[in-house]
Amino acid sequence: MSERKVRNMVEFAEVSGLSRPTIAKYFADPASVRPQTRQRIEAALVRHDFRPNLFAVNLNKKTSNTIGVVVPDTTDPFYADLVRHIELDCAANGYLVVVLSSHGDPRMEARSMDSLLMMRVAGAIVAPLGLDTDVGMVDSLRARVPVVFLDSRLDDRSPFVGTDNFQSIGLITEYLCRTGDRPTYLELPAVNHNGDQRRDAYVRTMERLGLAPEVITLGSAHSWRFEDVGHAETLRLLEGTGLPTATVLCCNDRLALGVMAAAYQSGIRVGRGPGCQLRVAGHDDQPHSRHLCPPLTTVAQDVRQLGSRCVDILLARLDDGADIRPEQIALEARLMMRASA
């Protein structure tokens, strides 16, 4: 049973009978105070059921044990999986993680980075929007703490960990050309640099194979609601001139989900078996992709490695205390052959 309700560090110091600096020293590093003092503090913590405000503790410390992470959308299965691995790796190294979402909005992205500065995080992992990112705010952040870019590269002044889009798109394009009708490519809305790279990789691969590329462009579409975009664009084409070929390669799995829903709505059977009229493939291998009906053929980004390499690079920069050469890491993807293509 707790005694007097304690609201802050000052009151906790008072009820525990110790000085405020001693309490602050304990919360910064419990091993830094004498064993008897530590036992006394921990008994008072239990007795008064007190939990310190960790952000306030960080503000009073020269160094922080908090890592900031900014992603475009925490509800996106790809980013949710990435964040899960980052949190686990950071926890194993004694760091807490604060995750903020920009929701695809450059103003919210800038606000998220500003919030990390106010929290005095030790370092940051940022998956930038890219095309509309406030570069000035990024510069302010990396002038104060080490920053690692994740998934989408902004520039080469900071370390970057992502997927080799030319390898991954080349791999699945070649597979689709080998096993059926040449693929039409459904590009990503204009949201980050990955979309441009993957479209260019598709075009280069088709030309290398001596085939005519077919790209469904989305113009100025700027939405992160990829399922809705894929669904609406596919319905528009099916109700008009039709799809250019009987195979659609989507820039990511979420677009593919929308394409498959539109095909079902139009009475078109997706797959590669008897009676199937359309093959659909994606990119990413998000957690739900293997459970679609039919399961989605795609290329799998190595989410585990993407997260762990980011954490390793960031912690190395924190340990060294020096601005080492910014690594630019592009990991290879694996082909996942399933029933949709």
Tab-separated table of N, CA and C in Angstrom, residues 160-246:
chain	number	residue	atom	x	y	z
A	160	PHE	N	22.909	5.607	-44.148
A	160	PHE	CA	21.625	5.181	-44.703
A	160	PHE	C	21.580	3.664	-44.749
A	161	VAL	N	20.418	3.100	-44.403
A	161	VAL	CA	20.178	1.662	-44.544
A	161	VAL	C	18.848	1.482	-45.267
A	162	GLY	N	18.885	0.790	-46.386
A	162	GLY	CA	17.671	0.545	-47.156
A	162	GLY	C	17.820	-0.690	-48.007
A	163	THR	N	16.912	-0.843	-48.962
A	163	THR	CA	16.920	-1.988	-49.869
A	163	THR	C	17.397	-1.541	-51.242
A	164	ASP	N	18.143	-2.394	-51.914
A	164	ASP	CA	18.617	-2.116	-53.261
A	164	ASP	C	17.445	-2.275	-54.223
A	165	ASN	N	16.795	-1.162	-54.550
A	165	ASN	CA	15.602	-1.209	-55.393
A	165	ASN	C	15.884	-1.740	-56.791
A	166	PHE	N	17.073	-1.509	-57.301
A	166	PHE	CA	17.399	-1.993	-58.640
A	166	PHE	C	17.550	-3.516	-58.636
A	167	GLN	N	18.098	-4.052	-57.552
A	167	GLN	CA	18.193	-5.510	-57.445
A	167	GLN	C	16.805	-6.124	-57.247
A	168	SER	N	16.011	-5.558	-56.347
A	168	SER	CA	14.723	-6.167	-55.999
A	168	SER	C	13.726	-6.101	-57.151
A	169	ILE	N	13.603	-4.946	-57.773
A	169	ILE	CA	12.668	-4.811	-58.894
A	169	ILE	C	13.166	-5.592	-60.103
A	170	GLY	N	14.472	-5.585	-60.322
A	170	GLY	CA	15.022	-6.374	-61.420
A	170	GLY	C	14.714	-7.852	-61.241
A	171	LEU	N	14.822	-8.339	-60.004
A	171	LEU	CA	14.591	-9.745	-59.699
A	171	LEU	C	13.163	-10.157	-60.020
A	172	ILE	N	12.193	-9.373	-59.566
A	172	ILE	CA	10.795	-9.778	-59.763
A	172	ILE	C	10.322	-9.501	-61.184
A	173	THR	N	10.870	-8.482	-61.832
A	173	THR	CA	10.507	-8.217	-63.224
A	173	THR	C	10.962	-9.368	-64.123
A	174	GLU	N	12.185	-9.819	-63.918
A	174	GLU	CA	12.691	-10.946	-64.700
A	174	GLU	C	11.846	-12.200	-64.471
A	175	TYR	N	11.463	-12.447	-63.233
A	175	TYR	CA	10.635	-13.609	-62.921
A	175	TYR	C	9.303	-13.542	-63.653
A	176	LEU	N	8.650	-12.393	-63.611
A	176	LEU	CA	7.339	-12.256	-64.255
A	176	LEU	C	7.442	-12.416	-65.769
A	177	CYS	N	8.494	-11.879	-66.350
A	177	CYS	CA	8.680	-12.011	-67.797
A	177	CYS	C	8.962	-13.464	-68.186
A	178	ARG	N	9.624	-14.180	-67.319
A	178	ARG	CA	9.994	-15.565	-67.572
A	178	ARG	C	8.796	-16.499	-67.498
A	179	THR	N	7.812	-16.146	-66.689
A	179	THR	CA	6.738	-17.093	-66.361
A	179	THR	C	5.378	-16.731	-66.931
A	180	GLY	N	5.292	-15.657	-67.704
A	180	GLY	CA	3.994	-15.294	-68.270
A	180	GLY	C	4.053	-13.996	-69.032
A	181	ASP	N	2.890	-13.364	-69.179
A	181	ASP	CA	2.806	-12.114	-69.921
A	181	ASP	C	3.680	-11.055	-69.261
A	182	ARG	N	4.279	-10.189	-70.092
A	182	ARG	CA	5.150	-9.134	-69.554
A	182	ARG	C	4.357	-8.238	-68.599
A	183	PRO	N	5.011	-7.773	-67.546
A	183	PRO	CA	4.289	-7.004	-66.533
A	183	PRO	C	4.104	-5.524	-66.901
A	184	THR	N	2.933	-5.016	-66.588
A	184	THR	CA	2.690	-3.577	-66.545
A	184	THR	C	3.056	-3.103	-65.143
A	185	TYR	N	3.668	-1.936	-65.049
A	185	TYR	CA	4.139	-1.445	-63.749
A	185	TYR	C	3.204	-0.356	-63.221
A	186	LEU	N	2.698	-0.542	-61.999
A	186	LEU	CA	1.882	0.476	-61.327
A	186	LEU	C	2.779	1.219	-60.357
A	187	GLU	N	3.054	2.487	-60.672
A	187	GLU	CA	4.027	3.236	-59.886
A	187	GLU	C	3.448	3.720	-58.568
A	188	LEU	N	4.331	4.145	-57.699
A	188	LEU	CA	3.960	4.682	-56.394
A	188	LEU	C	3.546	6.140	-56.543
A	189	PRO	N	2.545	6.598	-55.768
A	189	PRO	CA	2.288	8.043	-55.750
A	189	PRO	C	3.560	8.809	-55.398
A	190	ALA	N	3.612	10.071	-55.734
A	190	ALA	CA	4.825	10.879	-55.554
A	190	ALA	C	5.028	11.215	-54.081
A	191	VAL	N	5.571	10.243	-53.322
A	191	VAL	CA	5.746	10.458	-51.886
A	191	VAL	C	7.196	10.362	-51.433
A	192	ASN	N	8.023	9.534	-52.089
A	192	ASN	CA	9.438	9.466	-51.700
A	192	ASN	C	10.291	8.980	-52.864
A	193	HIS	N	11.597	8.912	-52.623
A	193	HIS	CA	12.533	8.576	-53.699
A	193	HIS	C	12.479	7.098	-54.085
A	194	ASN	N	11.945	6.246	-53.234
A	194	ASN	CA	11.839	4.830	-53.578
A	194	ASN	C	10.986	4.629	-54.825
A	195	GLY	N	9.918	5.407	-54.945
A	195	GLY	CA	9.045	5.274	-56.102
A	195	GLY	C	9.776	5.522	-57.406
A	196	ASP	N	10.586	6.568	-57.454
A	196	ASP	CA	11.354	6.888	-58.673
A	196	ASP	C	12.356	5.784	-58.976
A	197	GLN	N	13.054	5.304	-57.943
A	197	GLN	CA	14.064	4.266	-58.157
A	197	GLN	C	13.439	2.973	-58.673
A	198	ARG	N	12.329	2.575	-58.099
A	198	ARG	CA	11.706	1.313	-58.512
A	198	ARG	C	11.141	1.402	-59.926
A	199	ARG	N	10.556	2.541	-60.280
A	199	ARG	CA	10.071	2.713	-61.660
A	199	ARG	C	11.236	2.641	-62.643
A	200	ASP	N	12.328	3.337	-62.329
A	200	ASP	CA	13.495	3.326	-63.222
A	200	ASP	C	14.078	1.920	-63.331
A	201	ALA	N	14.079	1.182	-62.221
A	201	ALA	CA	14.609	-0.183	-62.240
A	201	ALA	C	13.759	-1.077	-63.139
A	202	TYR	N	12.441	-0.915	-63.076
A	202	TYR	CA	11.544	-1.692	-63.943
A	202	TYR	C	11.813	-1.377	-65.410
A	203	VAL	N	11.888	-0.088	-65.747
A	203	VAL	CA	12.104	0.310	-67.144
A	203	VAL	C	13.432	-0.228	-67.663
A	204	ARG	N	14.487	-0.098	-66.873
A	204	ARG	CA	15.808	-0.592	-67.290
A	204	ARG	C	15.794	-2.098	-67.519
A	205	THR	N	15.129	-2.816	-66.617
A	205	THR	CA	15.098	-4.271	-66.748
A	205	THR	C	14.339	-4.689	-68.003
A	206	MET	N	13.194	-4.060	-68.261
A	206	MET	CA	12.407	-4.397	-69.452
A	206	MET	C	13.212	-4.114	-70.723
A	207	GLU	N	13.890	-2.990	-70.741
A	207	GLU	CA	14.676	-2.639	-71.928
A	207	GLU	C	15.836	-3.611	-72.107
A	208	ARG	N	16.456	-4.021	-70.999
A	208	ARG	CA	17.551	-4.982	-71.087
A	208	ARG	C	17.067	-6.315	-71.642
A	209	LEU	N	15.792	-6.677	-71.338
A	209	LEU	CA	15.216	-7.926	-71.815
A	209	LEU	C	14.641	-7.793	-73.226
A	210	GLY	N	14.731	-6.586	-73.798
A	210	GLY	CA	14.208	-6.364	-75.138
A	210	GLY	C	12.696	-6.278	-75.193
A	211	LEU	N	12.063	-5.878	-74.087
A	211	LEU	CA	10.607	-5.783	-74.015
A	211	LEU	C	10.180	-4.336	-73.787
A	212	ALA	N	8.999	-4.005	-74.255
A	212	ALA	CA	8.496	-2.637	-74.109
A	212	ALA	C	7.923	-2.438	-72.706
A	213	PRO	N	8.434	-1.473	-71.961
A	213	PRO	CA	7.870	-1.209	-70.630
A	213	PRO	C	6.497	-0.546	-70.730
A	214	GLU	N	5.628	-0.879	-69.797
A	214	GLU	CA	4.302	-0.254	-69.689
A	214	GLU	C	4.157	0.273	-68.266
A	215	VAL	N	4.091	1.582	-68.101
A	215	VAL	CA	4.006	2.181	-66.770
A	215	VAL	C	2.668	2.889	-66.604
A	216	ILE	N	1.941	2.518	-65.571
A	216	ILE	CA	0.715	3.238	-65.208
A	216	ILE	C	1.135	4.363	-64.272
A	217	THR	N	1.103	5.586	-64.769
A	217	THR	CA	1.533	6.736	-63.969
A	217	THR	C	0.354	7.302	-63.190
A	218	LEU	N	0.647	7.851	-62.048
A	218	LEU	CA	-0.396	8.397	-61.177
A	218	LEU	C	-0.363	9.915	-61.126
A	219	GLY	N	0.406	10.526	-62.021
A	219	GLY	CA	0.441	11.985	-62.103
A	219	GLY	C	0.874	12.621	-60.811
A	220	SER	N	0.073	13.544	-60.321
A	220	SER	CA	0.431	14.311	-59.125
A	220	SER	C	-0.149	13.693	-57.848
A	221	ALA	N	-0.672	12.453	-57.955
A	221	ALA	CA	-1.235	11.803	-56.759
A	221	ALA	C	-0.197	11.801	-55.639
A	222	HIS	N	-0.625	12.212	-54.434
A	222	HIS	CA	0.324	12.403	-53.338
A	222	HIS	C	-0.184	11.735	-52.059
A	223	SER	N	-0.922	10.650	-52.230
A	223	SER	CA	-1.575	10.010	-51.086
A	223	SER	C	-0.754	8.845	-50.554
A	224	TRP	N	-0.769	8.682	-49.215
A	224	TRP	CA	-0.158	7.511	-48.589
A	224	TRP	C	-1.192	6.406	-48.390
A	225	ARG	N	-2.415	6.609	-48.857
A	225	ARG	CA	-3.464	5.577	-48.780
A	225	ARG	C	-3.337	4.684	-50.020
A	226	PHE	N	-2.270	3.898	-50.042
A	226	PHE	CA	-1.891	3.169	-51.249
A	226	PHE	C	-2.953	2.163	-51.700
A	227	GLU	N	-3.620	1.508	-50.753
A	227	GLU	CA	-4.664	0.561	-51.130
A	227	GLU	C	-5.771	1.262	-51.922
A	228	ASP	N	-6.174	2.443	-51.448
A	228	ASP	CA	-7.225	3.193	-52.132
A	228	ASP	C	-6.776	3.622	-53.526
A	229	VAL	N	-5.506	4.046	-53.625
A	229	VAL	CA	-4.979	4.484	-54.919
A	229	VAL	C	-4.957	3.322	-55.908
A	230	GLY	N	-4.452	2.161	-55.484
A	230	GLY	CA	-4.403	1.003	-56.363
A	230	GLY	C	-5.787	0.546	-56.793
A	231	HIS	N	-6.719	0.571	-55.869
A	231	HIS	CA	-8.093	0.149	-56.159
A	231	HIS	C	-8.751	1.084	-57.159
A	232	ALA	N	-8.658	2.382	-56.905
A	232	ALA	CA	-9.320	3.363	-57.776
A	232	ALA	C	-8.717	3.367	-59.177
A	233	GLU	N	-7.390	3.293	-59.275
A	233	GLU	CA	-6.736	3.340	-60.587
A	233	GLU	C	-7.046	2.083	-61.392
A	234	THR	N	-7.073	0.927	-60.741
A	234	THR	CA	-7.380	-0.312	-61.455
A	234	THR	C	-8.822	-0.323	-61.942
A	235	LEU	N	-9.752	0.115	-61.111
A	235	LEU	CA	-11.153	0.200	-61.547
A	235	LEU	C	-11.299	1.150	-62.724
A	236	ARG	N	-10.603	2.266	-62.673
A	236	ARG	CA	-10.684	3.238	-63.779
A	236	ARG	C	-10.238	2.597	-65.089
A	237	LEU	N	-9.143	1.850	-65.034
A	237	LEU	CA	-8.635	1.210	-66.248
A	237	LEU	C	-9.555	0.084	-66.721
A	238	LEU	N	-10.035	-0.731	-65.776
A	238	LEU	CA	-10.894	-1.854	-66.151
A	238	LEU	C	-12.218	-1.380	-66.739
A	239	GLU	N	-12.701	-0.249	-66.272
A	239	GLU	CA	-13.951	0.292	-66.798
A	239	GLU	C	-13.751	1.065	-68.089
A	240	GLY	N	-12.465	1.284	-68.447
A	240	GLY	CA	-12.158	2.029	-69.673
A	240	GLY	C	-11.508	1.137	-70.706
A	241	THR	N	-10.247	1.434	-71.006
A	241	THR	CA	-9.532	0.705	-72.058
A	241	THR	C	-8.989	-0.635	-71.589
A	242	GLY	N	-9.000	-0.904	-70.300
A	242	GLY	CA	-8.463	-2.141	-69.758
A	242	GLY	C	-6.995	-2.011	-69.408
A	243	LEU	N	-6.459	-3.022	-68.731
A	243	LEU	CA	-5.042	-3.031	-68.369
A	243	LEU	C	-4.200	-3.350	-69.601
A	244	PRO	N	-3.022	-2.730	-69.733
A	244	PRO	CA	-2.184	-2.958	-70.922
A	244	PRO	C	-1.754	-4.408	-71.111
A	245	THR	N	-1.497	-5.132	-70.012
A	245	THR	CA	-1.095	-6.537	-70.098
A	245	THR	C	-1.839	-7.324	-69.017
A	246	ALA	N	-1.683	-8.634	-69.029
A	246	ALA	CA	-2.385	-9.492	-68.072
A	246	ALA	C	-1.578	-9.714	-66.799
